[in-house]
């Protein structure tokens, strides 16, 4: 004979810990969200104010199934049941051995129908591969209970189905792209991927905050109670469940992290984040690659990418499962109406979340707008307005000036700045971008940035116009205060100096002429929407290069 017991306190549930864990051990469970340690930690941190009800189905006094519910009373006496952990548990399940799952589900649903005349059951996170949703669907059809089902794709990598060599070959193009960016970053400093002890979890949350400060984040990952939950979960000692946090560090500074909840053969990627200042080096891709390869090296069979239609998940997956949301109600008009409203809402939500462009608009563009409105100054408003106009129509006219060797009048010492020197600077994002483009940065004696130098490319930043330089010419961007010293300093190296000046900067053009510069070309760029036309007086530039004995074939 089956019977059930209702547990409503964590103290009562503690006495069933061994039974709960033994069932999952025998079933070789790989869902971390139904392990006793996850449930107990959630209940004592995030779920303290929820009406948690654990229904324990027993056979002759022995627990054979656990149903972890939260119950609410809504809309005039309708009892509303959901799995606990909603919003935090990607997957949920009935904790039962295979032979007891169907009898226990059928028994408890009948008991709930007797106890509550009006109720709605909303069970989220049911993996189709675990068959619980099929049992619920069979029950609903057999007893003619109104119900609805929603599905979300759940991609994952099964390392047993593909050799690691074949996996690397299949994604060789993506790995090569990642390696190119990694090589650029390693050329600037030391890059490490390493496991993080739980004492340093605060760095992970700080990085996540920086990552999402210009985006709309609804995960609540950095809220105080959520932080406390993950910090406590990381300290739980369990044979089946463990939390692994890894960081991607550049010169000892965090630029990426991943937090994984691992359960037996499954490595579930809970969250990733990276430093937005280093976006140009692709740290998100880099830590994504390292995390997947680490999961394989740690002998996890499944690398779980989580539910959802994000494009990056479908770049790596080998298989897909589906996560179901099962909604069932009694036959009264109020609960049927409420269920139908939920159906409409979920269908609309599904259509919106499946459209990645809409998701990006809401999460990224509206997030950037919100951040701008909060922090923008008058100067920012002006630049934003100017940028908006230039996206519609813009005319850029600038001249290229070159000073030959031996034109400098005075000498001055400048110190080169390396990326390690600017890691704690508030303008780090600008510096990192410049280093990625190949600039060298120099300070003057007062520690101010004096100029940027590029030895391969002429680059006009406002328009994105670039031009390859001869081997003995360097392009500079200066702060317009020490130009003569900068030119002299570079000419001591035996290099010609190239710079640019806008058509309206008359004072600067006079200064350049006085320092021995000569104009070699005028560039006019006309842009209307996305169409761009470049007009160049190429002959003058070629004549200058020829006069210096340079090869012009590559031009």
Coordinates of C-alpha atoms in Angstrom, one line a residue:
X1 CA 0.0 0.0 0.0
X2 CA 1.2 3.5 -0.9
X3 CA 0.9 6.4 1.4
X4 CA 2.4 9.9 1.6
X5 CA 4.0 12.1 4.2
X6 CA 4.2 15.9 4.0
X7 CA 7.5 17.6 5.0
X8 CA 7.5 21.4 5.5
X9 CA 10.8 22.0 7.3
X10 CA 14.4 21.4 6.5
X11 CA 14.8 19.7 9.9
X12 CA 12.3 17.1 9.0
X13 CA 13.8 16.5 5.6
X14 CA 17.3 16.0 7.1
X15 CA 16.2 12.6 8.4
X16 CA 15.6 11.5 4.8
X17 CA 19.0 12.6 3.4
X18 CA 20.4 9.1 3.2
X19 CA 17.3 7.7 1.5
X20 CA 17.1 10.5 -0.9
X21 CA 20.8 10.3 -1.9
X22 CA 20.7 6.5 -2.1
X23 CA 17.9 6.6 -4.6
X24 CA 19.8 9.0 -6.8
X25 CA 23.0 6.9 -6.5
X26 CA 21.2 3.7 -7.6
X27 CA 19.7 5.6 -10.5
X28 CA 23.1 7.1 -11.4
X29 CA 21.5 10.6 -11.5
X30 CA 23.4 13.3 -13.3
X31 CA 20.9 16.1 -12.7
X32 CA 22.7 18.3 -10.1
X33 CA 19.5 20.3 -9.2
X34 CA 17.8 17.3 -7.5
X35 CA 20.8 16.3 -5.4
X36 CA 20.0 16.6 -1.7
X37 CA 22.8 19.2 -1.2
X38 CA 21.5 21.5 -3.9
X39 CA 17.9 21.3 -2.6
X40 CA 18.9 21.8 1.0
X41 CA 21.2 24.8 0.2
X42 CA 18.5 26.4 -2.0
X43 CA 15.9 25.9 0.7
X44 CA 18.0 27.5 3.5
X45 CA 19.1 30.5 1.4
X46 CA 16.9 31.4 -1.5
X47 CA 13.8 29.5 -0.5
X48 CA 13.4 30.6 3.1
X49 CA 10.3 32.6 2.4
X50 CA 8.7 30.1 0.1
X51 CA 6.0 27.6 1.1
X52 CA 8.1 24.5 0.4
X53 CA 6.2 21.2 0.6
X54 CA 8.1 18.0 0.1
X55 CA 5.7 15.1 -0.6
X56 CA 7.2 11.7 0.3
X57 CA 5.5 8.7 -1.1
X58 CA 6.1 5.6 1.0
X59 CA 5.6 1.9 0.4
X60 CA 4.9 0.1 3.8
X61 CA 6.6 2.9 5.6
X62 CA 9.7 3.1 3.3
X63 CA 10.2 6.2 1.2
X64 CA 10.2 5.4 -2.5
X65 CA 9.6 8.8 -4.1
X66 CA 10.1 12.5 -3.2
X67 CA 8.2 15.4 -4.8
X68 CA 9.9 18.8 -4.1
X69 CA 7.1 21.3 -4.5
X70 CA 6.4 24.9 -3.6
X71 CA 2.7 25.6 -3.1
X72 CA 0.9 29.0 -3.4
X73 CA -2.8 29.9 -3.1
X74 CA -3.9 32.3 -5.8
X75 CA -7.0 33.7 -7.5
X76 CA -9.6 32.9 -4.9
X77 CA -8.4 29.6 -3.5
X78 CA -6.7 28.0 -6.5
X79 CA -3.7 25.9 -5.2
X80 CA -0.7 26.5 -7.4
X81 CA 2.1 23.8 -7.3
X82 CA 5.6 24.3 -8.9
X83 CA 8.9 22.5 -8.4
X84 CA 11.1 24.3 -5.9
X85 CA 14.1 26.2 -7.3
X86 CA 12.1 27.9 -10.0
X87 CA 14.4 30.4 -11.8
X88 CA 17.5 28.7 -10.5
X89 CA 17.1 25.0 -11.3
X90 CA 17.4 24.5 -15.0
X91 CA 16.2 20.9 -14.6
X92 CA 14.0 19.3 -12.0
X93 CA 12.6 15.8 -11.4
X94 CA 10.7 13.5 -9.2
X95 CA 13.2 11.7 -7.0
X96 CA 12.3 8.0 -7.4
X97 CA 13.7 4.7 -8.7
X98 CA 12.5 3.8 -12.1
X99 CA 10.0 1.1 -11.1
X100 CA 8.4 3.4 -8.5
X101 CA 8.2 6.6 -10.5
X102 CA 4.9 6.0 -12.4
X103 CA 3.0 4.4 -9.5
X104 CA 4.1 7.2 -7.2
X105 CA 3.1 10.0 -9.7
X106 CA -0.3 8.5 -10.3
X107 CA -0.9 7.9 -6.6
X108 CA 0.1 11.5 -5.5
X109 CA -1.9 13.2 -8.3
X110 CA -5.0 11.4 -7.2
X111 CA -4.3 12.3 -3.6
X112 CA -3.9 16.0 -4.5
X113 CA -7.1 15.9 -6.5
X114 CA -9.0 14.7 -3.4
X115 CA -7.3 17.1 -1.1
X116 CA -7.5 20.2 -3.3
X117 CA -10.6 20.7 -5.4
X118 CA -9.0 23.4 -7.4
X119 CA -5.3 23.3 -8.3
X120 CA -2.8 23.9 -11.1
X121 CA 0.4 21.9 -11.4
X122 CA 3.2 23.7 -13.2
X123 CA 6.3 21.5 -13.4
X124 CA 9.2 23.1 -15.2
X125 CA 12.6 21.7 -16.2
X126 CA 11.5 18.1 -17.1
X127 CA 14.0 16.5 -19.5
X128 CA 12.2 14.4 -22.1
X129 CA 15.0 11.8 -21.8
X130 CA 14.0 11.1 -18.2
X131 CA 10.4 10.2 -19.2
X132 CA 8.7 11.9 -16.2
X133 CA 6.8 14.3 -18.5
X134 CA 5.6 11.3 -20.6
X135 CA 4.2 9.7 -17.5
X136 CA 2.4 12.9 -16.6
X137 CA 1.1 13.2 -20.1
X138 CA -0.2 9.6 -20.1
X139 CA -1.9 10.3 -16.7
X140 CA -3.6 13.5 -18.1
X141 CA -4.8 11.7 -21.2
X142 CA -6.1 8.6 -19.3
X143 CA -8.0 10.6 -16.8
X144 CA -9.0 13.4 -19.2
X145 CA -7.2 16.2 -17.2
X146 CA -6.7 19.5 -19.0
X147 CA -3.0 20.0 -19.7
X148 CA -0.5 21.8 -21.8
X149 CA 3.1 21.1 -22.7
X150 CA 5.9 23.6 -23.7
X151 CA 9.3 22.5 -25.0
X152 CA 12.7 24.2 -25.0
X153 CA 15.7 22.7 -26.8
X154 CA 18.6 21.6 -24.6
X155 CA 21.9 21.1 -26.6
X156 CA 24.8 19.2 -25.1
X157 CA 28.1 17.5 -26.0
X158 CA 28.4 13.8 -25.5
X159 CA 32.1 13.1 -25.4
X160 CA 31.5 9.3 -25.6
X161 CA 29.8 9.7 -29.0
X162 CA 32.8 11.5 -30.6
X163 CA 36.5 11.2 -30.3
X164 CA 38.2 14.3 -29.0
X165 CA 40.4 14.4 -32.2
X166 CA 37.3 14.3 -34.4
X167 CA 35.7 17.1 -32.2
X168 CA 38.7 19.3 -32.6
X169 CA 38.8 18.6 -36.4
X170 CA 35.1 19.3 -36.8
X171 CA 35.5 22.7 -35.1
X172 CA 39.0 23.5 -36.5
X173 CA 38.0 26.8 -38.0
X174 CA 36.6 28.1 -34.8
X175 CA 39.6 26.8 -32.8
X176 CA 41.9 28.6 -35.3
X177 CA 40.1 31.9 -34.8
X178 CA 40.3 31.5 -31.0
X179 CA 44.0 30.6 -31.3
X180 CA 44.8 33.7 -33.4
X181 CA 43.2 36.0 -30.7
X182 CA 44.9 34.0 -28.0
X183 CA 48.2 34.5 -29.7
X184 CA 47.7 38.2 -29.9
X185 CA 46.8 38.4 -26.2
X186 CA 49.8 36.2 -25.2
X187 CA 52.1 38.5 -27.1
X188 CA 51.2 41.2 -24.7
X189 CA 51.4 39.3 -21.4
X190 CA 50.8 36.0 -19.5
X191 CA 47.5 34.2 -19.9
X192 CA 46.4 31.5 -17.5
X193 CA 43.3 29.3 -17.0
X194 CA 43.1 28.0 -13.5
X195 CA 40.8 26.6 -10.9
X196 CA 39.6 29.1 -8.2
X197 CA 39.2 28.4 -4.5
X198 CA 35.9 29.3 -3.0
X199 CA 37.6 32.1 -1.0
X200 CA 38.0 34.1 -4.3
X201 CA 34.4 33.8 -5.5
X202 CA 33.9 37.5 -4.8
X203 CA 36.2 38.2 -7.8
X204 CA 33.8 36.1 -10.0
X205 CA 30.7 38.2 -8.9
X206 CA 32.6 41.5 -9.4
X207 CA 33.5 40.4 -13.0
X208 CA 30.0 39.4 -13.7
X209 CA 28.8 42.8 -12.5
X210 CA 31.2 44.6 -14.9
X211 CA 30.2 42.3 -17.7
X212 CA 26.5 43.1 -17.4
X213 CA 26.6 46.8 -16.3
X214 CA 25.7 47.9 -19.9
X215 CA 23.2 45.0 -20.4
X216 CA 19.9 44.0 -18.9
X217 CA 20.4 41.0 -16.6
X218 CA 17.4 39.2 -15.2
X219 CA 19.4 36.3 -13.7
X220 CA 19.9 37.9 -10.3
X221 CA 23.3 36.2 -10.3
X222 CA 25.0 39.0 -8.3
X223 CA 22.2 39.7 -5.8
X224 CA 23.2 39.2 -2.2
X225 CA 21.1 36.0 -1.5
X226 CA 22.2 34.4 -4.8
X227 CA 25.9 35.1 -4.0
X228 CA 25.3 33.5 -0.6
X229 CA 23.7 30.5 -2.2
X230 CA 26.6 29.8 -4.6
X231 CA 29.2 30.4 -1.9
X232 CA 27.5 27.9 0.4
X233 CA 26.9 25.4 -2.4
X234 CA 30.7 25.5 -3.2
X235 CA 31.4 24.4 0.4
X236 CA 29.1 21.4 0.3
X237 CA 30.9 18.1 0.5
X238 CA 29.2 15.4 -1.6
X239 CA 30.4 12.4 -3.5
X240 CA 28.1 13.2 -6.4
X241 CA 27.8 17.0 -6.5
X242 CA 30.5 19.6 -6.7
X243 CA 30.9 23.2 -7.8
X244 CA 33.9 24.1 -10.0
X245 CA 34.9 27.7 -10.6
X246 CA 37.7 28.5 -13.1
X247 CA 39.2 31.8 -14.1
X248 CA 40.9 33.1 -17.2
X249 CA 43.6 35.6 -16.0
X250 CA 45.8 38.0 -17.8
X251 CA 48.8 39.2 -15.8
X252 CA 47.0 38.1 -12.6
X253 CA 43.8 40.0 -13.4
X254 CA 40.5 38.2 -14.0
X255 CA 39.3 38.6 -17.6
X256 CA 36.9 35.6 -17.7
X257 CA 35.3 33.0 -15.5
X258 CA 33.1 29.9 -15.6
X259 CA 31.1 28.3 -12.9
X260 CA 30.0 24.7 -13.4
X261 CA 27.8 22.4 -11.3
X262 CA 29.0 18.9 -11.8
X263 CA 27.1 15.7 -11.0
X264 CA 28.5 12.3 -11.8
X265 CA 28.9 12.2 -15.6
X266 CA 27.5 15.6 -16.3
X267 CA 29.3 19.0 -16.3
X268 CA 26.6 21.7 -16.3
X269 CA 27.8 25.1 -17.2
X270 CA 25.9 27.4 -14.8
X271 CA 27.3 30.7 -15.9
X272 CA 30.2 32.3 -17.9
X273 CA 31.4 35.9 -18.0
X274 CA 34.3 37.9 -19.3
X275 CA 35.8 41.3 -18.9
X276 CA 34.2 43.7 -21.5
X277 CA 37.5 45.7 -21.7
X278 CA 39.1 42.7 -23.4
X279 CA 36.2 41.9 -25.8
X280 CA 38.4 42.5 -28.8
X281 CA 40.5 39.5 -27.8
X282 CA 37.5 37.2 -27.5
X283 CA 38.0 36.0 -23.8
X284 CA 34.5 34.5 -23.8
X285 CA 35.4 32.2 -26.6
X286 CA 38.8 31.4 -25.0
X287 CA 37.3 30.4 -21.7
X288 CA 34.5 28.5 -23.4
X289 CA 37.1 26.4 -25.3
X290 CA 39.2 25.8 -22.1
X291 CA 36.2 24.8 -20.1
X292 CA 35.0 22.2 -22.7
X293 CA 38.5 20.7 -23.0
X294 CA 38.8 20.6 -19.2
X295 CA 35.4 18.7 -18.9
X296 CA 36.7 16.1 -21.4
X297 CA 40.0 15.8 -19.5
X298 CA 38.1 15.3 -16.2
X299 CA 36.3 12.3 -17.8
X300 CA 32.8 13.9 -17.8
X301 CA 30.6 12.3 -20.4
X302 CA 28.2 15.2 -20.9
X303 CA 29.1 18.9 -21.3
X304 CA 25.7 20.5 -20.7
X305 CA 25.1 23.8 -22.4
X306 CA 21.8 24.4 -20.7
X307 CA 18.3 25.1 -22.1
X308 CA 17.8 27.8 -24.7
X309 CA 18.3 28.9 -28.3
X310 CA 21.5 30.9 -27.9
X311 CA 23.5 30.6 -31.2
X312 CA 26.8 29.7 -29.5
X313 CA 25.3 26.5 -28.0
X314 CA 24.5 25.2 -31.5
X315 CA 28.1 25.8 -32.6
X316 CA 29.5 23.1 -30.3
X317 CA 26.7 20.6 -29.6
X318 CA 26.7 17.0 -30.6
X319 CA 23.1 16.1 -29.4
X320 CA 19.9 17.7 -28.3
X321 CA 17.4 16.9 -25.6
X322 CA 14.3 18.9 -24.8
X323 CA 13.2 20.4 -21.5
X324 CA 9.4 20.4 -20.9
X325 CA 7.2 22.6 -18.9
X326 CA 4.1 20.6 -18.0
X327 CA 0.9 22.4 -17.0
X328 CA -2.1 20.6 -15.6
X329 CA -5.2 21.8 -13.9
X330 CA -8.5 20.6 -12.5
X331 CA -11.6 21.1 -14.6
X332 CA -13.1 24.2 -12.9
X333 CA -13.6 27.4 -15.0
X334 CA -11.3 29.6 -13.0
X335 CA -8.3 27.2 -13.1
X336 CA -8.9 26.4 -16.8
X337 CA -9.0 30.1 -17.6
X338 CA -5.8 30.6 -15.6
X339 CA -4.1 27.8 -17.4
X340 CA -5.1 29.1 -20.8
X341 CA -3.7 32.5 -19.9
X342 CA -0.5 30.8 -18.9
X343 CA -0.5 29.0 -22.3
X344 CA -0.8 32.3 -24.2
X345 CA 1.9 33.9 -22.1
X346 CA 4.3 31.0 -22.6
X347 CA 3.7 30.8 -26.3
X348 CA 4.3 34.6 -26.7
X349 CA 7.4 34.3 -24.5
X350 CA 8.7 31.4 -26.6
X351 CA 8.3 33.3 -29.8
X352 CA 10.2 36.2 -28.4
X353 CA 13.0 34.3 -26.8
X354 CA 13.5 32.2 -30.0
X355 CA 14.2 35.4 -31.9
X356 CA 17.8 36.1 -31.1
X357 CA 17.7 39.5 -32.7
X358 CA 14.9 40.6 -30.4
X359 CA 16.8 39.2 -27.4
X360 CA 19.9 41.2 -28.4
X361 CA 17.8 44.3 -28.9
X362 CA 16.3 44.0 -25.4
X363 CA 19.3 42.8 -23.5
X364 CA 22.1 44.7 -25.2
X365 CA 20.8 47.8 -27.0
X366 CA 18.2 48.7 -24.3
X367 CA 20.8 47.9 -21.7
X368 CA 23.3 50.3 -23.3
X369 CA 20.6 53.0 -23.5
X370 CA 19.7 52.6 -19.8
X371 CA 23.4 52.8 -18.8
X372 CA 23.9 55.9 -21.0
X373 CA 20.8 57.7 -19.5
X374 CA 22.1 57.0 -16.0
X375 CA 25.7 58.0 -16.5
X376 CA 25.9 60.4 -19.6
X377 CA 27.3 63.9 -19.2
X378 CA 26.9 66.8 -21.6
X379 CA 30.0 65.9 -23.5
X380 CA 28.7 62.3 -23.9
X381 CA 25.3 63.6 -25.2
X382 CA 27.1 65.8 -27.8
X383 CA 29.3 62.9 -29.0
X384 CA 26.3 60.6 -29.2
X385 CA 24.3 63.1 -31.2
X386 CA 27.3 63.6 -33.6
X387 CA 27.7 59.9 -34.0
X388 CA 24.1 59.5 -34.8
X389 CA 24.3 62.1 -37.5
X390 CA 27.4 60.6 -39.0
X391 CA 25.7 57.3 -39.3
X392 CA 23.2 58.9 -41.7
X393 CA 25.6 61.1 -43.7
X394 CA 29.2 62.2 -43.1
X395 CA 32.0 63.9 -45.0
X396 CA 35.6 63.4 -43.7
X397 CA 38.5 65.3 -45.2
X398 CA 42.0 64.9 -43.8
X399 CA 45.6 65.3 -45.0
X400 CA 48.5 63.0 -44.6
X401 CA 51.8 64.7 -43.6
X402 CA 55.2 63.1 -43.5
X403 CA 58.5 64.4 -42.0
X404 CA 61.7 62.9 -43.4
X405 CA 64.6 61.7 -41.4
X406 CA 66.8 64.3 -39.8
X407 CA 64.2 67.1 -39.4
X408 CA 64.0 67.1 -35.6
X409 CA 65.2 70.2 -33.7
X410 CA 65.3 69.0 -30.1
X411 CA 65.5 65.7 -28.2
X412 CA 63.4 64.5 -25.3
X413 CA 62.9 61.2 -23.5
X414 CA 59.7 59.2 -23.6
X415 CA 59.0 56.0 -21.8
X416 CA 57.1 53.2 -23.5
X417 CA 53.9 52.0 -21.7
X418 CA 53.1 48.3 -21.7
X419 CA 49.8 46.7 -21.0
X420 CA 50.8 45.6 -17.6
X421 CA 51.1 49.3 -16.6
X422 CA 47.5 50.1 -17.4
X423 CA 45.6 47.1 -16.0
X424 CA 44.3 49.2 -13.1
X425 CA 43.7 52.3 -15.1
X426 CA 40.1 53.6 -15.5
X427 CA 40.9 54.1 -19.2
X428 CA 42.0 50.5 -19.5
X429 CA 39.4 49.7 -22.3
X430 CA 40.9 52.4 -24.6
X431 CA 44.5 51.2 -23.9
X432 CA 43.6 47.5 -24.5
X433 CA 41.9 48.5 -27.8
X434 CA 45.0 50.4 -28.9
X435 CA 47.3 47.5 -28.0
X436 CA 45.2 45.1 -30.0
X437 CA 45.4 47.4 -33.0
X438 CA 49.2 47.2 -32.8
X439 CA 49.9 50.7 -31.3
X440 CA 52.8 51.4 -29.1
X441 CA 52.0 53.9 -26.3
X442 CA 54.5 56.4 -24.9
X443 CA 54.5 58.6 -21.8
X444 CA 56.4 61.8 -21.2
X445 CA 58.4 62.8 -18.1
X446 CA 55.2 63.9 -16.2
X447 CA 53.7 60.4 -16.8
X448 CA 51.0 61.7 -19.2
X449 CA 50.3 59.8 -22.4
X450 CA 52.3 61.7 -25.0
X451 CA 51.6 59.8 -28.2
X452 CA 50.6 56.6 -29.9
X453 CA 52.8 55.0 -32.5
X454 CA 52.2 52.4 -35.2
X455 CA 55.0 51.1 -37.3
X456 CA 53.0 49.1 -39.9
X457 CA 49.7 50.9 -40.5
X458 CA 48.4 54.4 -41.0
X459 CA 45.1 54.5 -39.2
X460 CA 42.5 57.3 -39.2
X461 CA 40.4 56.3 -36.2
X462 CA 37.3 58.5 -36.9
X463 CA 36.7 56.8 -40.3
X464 CA 38.4 53.5 -39.9
X465 CA 40.6 54.3 -42.9
X466 CA 43.9 52.3 -43.0
X467 CA 46.9 52.2 -45.2
X468 CA 50.0 50.1 -45.1
X469 CA 53.2 52.0 -44.3
X470 CA 56.7 51.5 -45.8
X471 CA 59.2 49.9 -43.5
X472 CA 61.0 53.1 -42.4
X473 CA 57.8 55.2 -41.7
X474 CA 55.8 55.3 -38.4
X475 CA 52.4 56.8 -37.9
X476 CA 51.7 58.8 -34.7
X477 CA 48.8 60.2 -32.9
X478 CA 49.9 62.8 -30.4
X479 CA 48.3 65.1 -27.8
X480 CA 49.4 68.2 -29.8
X481 CA 51.6 69.6 -27.0
X482 CA 55.0 68.0 -27.6
X483 CA 55.0 67.4 -31.3
X484 CA 58.6 68.7 -32.0
X485 CA 60.0 66.5 -29.2
X486 CA 58.1 63.5 -30.4
X487 CA 59.3 63.9 -34.0
X488 CA 62.9 64.4 -32.9
X489 CA 62.8 61.4 -30.6
X490 CA 61.5 59.2 -33.4
X491 CA 63.9 60.6 -36.0
X492 CA 66.8 59.6 -33.8
X493 CA 65.8 56.0 -34.6
X494 CA 66.2 56.8 -38.3
X495 CA 62.5 56.8 -39.0
X496 CA 60.3 59.1 -41.0
X497 CA 57.2 60.3 -39.2
X498 CA 53.7 60.2 -40.6
X499 CA 50.6 61.9 -39.1
X500 CA 47.2 63.2 -40.2
X501 CA 45.3 66.4 -39.8
X502 CA 41.7 67.4 -40.5
X503 CA 41.0 70.1 -43.1
X504 CA 39.8 72.6 -40.5
X505 CA 42.9 72.4 -38.2
X506 CA 44.9 75.3 -39.7
X507 CA 47.1 75.9 -36.6
X508 CA 48.2 72.3 -36.6
X509 CA 49.0 72.3 -40.3
X510 CA 51.2 75.4 -39.8
X511 CA 53.0 73.7 -37.0
X512 CA 53.6 70.6 -39.1
X513 CA 55.1 72.7 -41.9
X514 CA 57.4 74.5 -39.5
X515 CA 58.7 71.1 -38.3
X516 CA 59.6 70.0 -41.8
X517 CA 56.5 68.0 -42.6
X518 CA 55.1 68.0 -46.1
X519 CA 51.6 67.1 -47.3
X520 CA 51.6 64.0 -49.4
X521 CA 48.0 63.2 -49.8
X522 CA 44.4 64.5 -49.1
X523 CA 41.8 61.9 -48.4
X524 CA 38.0 62.6 -48.8
X525 CA 35.5 60.0 -47.5
X526 CA 31.8 60.5 -48.2
X527 CA 29.4 58.2 -46.3
X528 CA 25.7 57.9 -46.8
X529 CA 24.1 55.3 -44.5
X530 CA 26.2 52.2 -45.1
X531 CA 27.6 53.2 -48.4
X532 CA 31.1 54.7 -48.4
X533 CA 33.2 56.3 -51.1
X534 CA 36.9 57.2 -50.7
X535 CA 38.6 59.8 -52.9
X536 CA 42.4 59.9 -52.8
X537 CA 45.1 62.0 -54.4
X538 CA 47.2 58.9 -54.7
X539 CA 49.9 60.3 -57.0
X540 CA 51.3 62.7 -54.5
X541 CA 51.8 59.9 -51.9
X542 CA 53.4 57.6 -54.5
X543 CA 55.7 60.4 -55.7
X544 CA 56.8 60.9 -52.1
X545 CA 57.5 57.2 -51.6
X546 CA 59.5 57.1 -54.9
X547 CA 61.5 60.0 -53.8
X548 CA 62.5 58.2 -50.7
X549 CA 63.5 55.1 -52.6
X550 CA 60.7 52.9 -51.3
X551 CA 59.1 50.0 -53.1
X552 CA 55.5 50.9 -54.0
X553 CA 54.5 47.6 -55.5
X554 CA 52.4 46.6 -52.5
X555 CA 50.4 49.9 -52.6

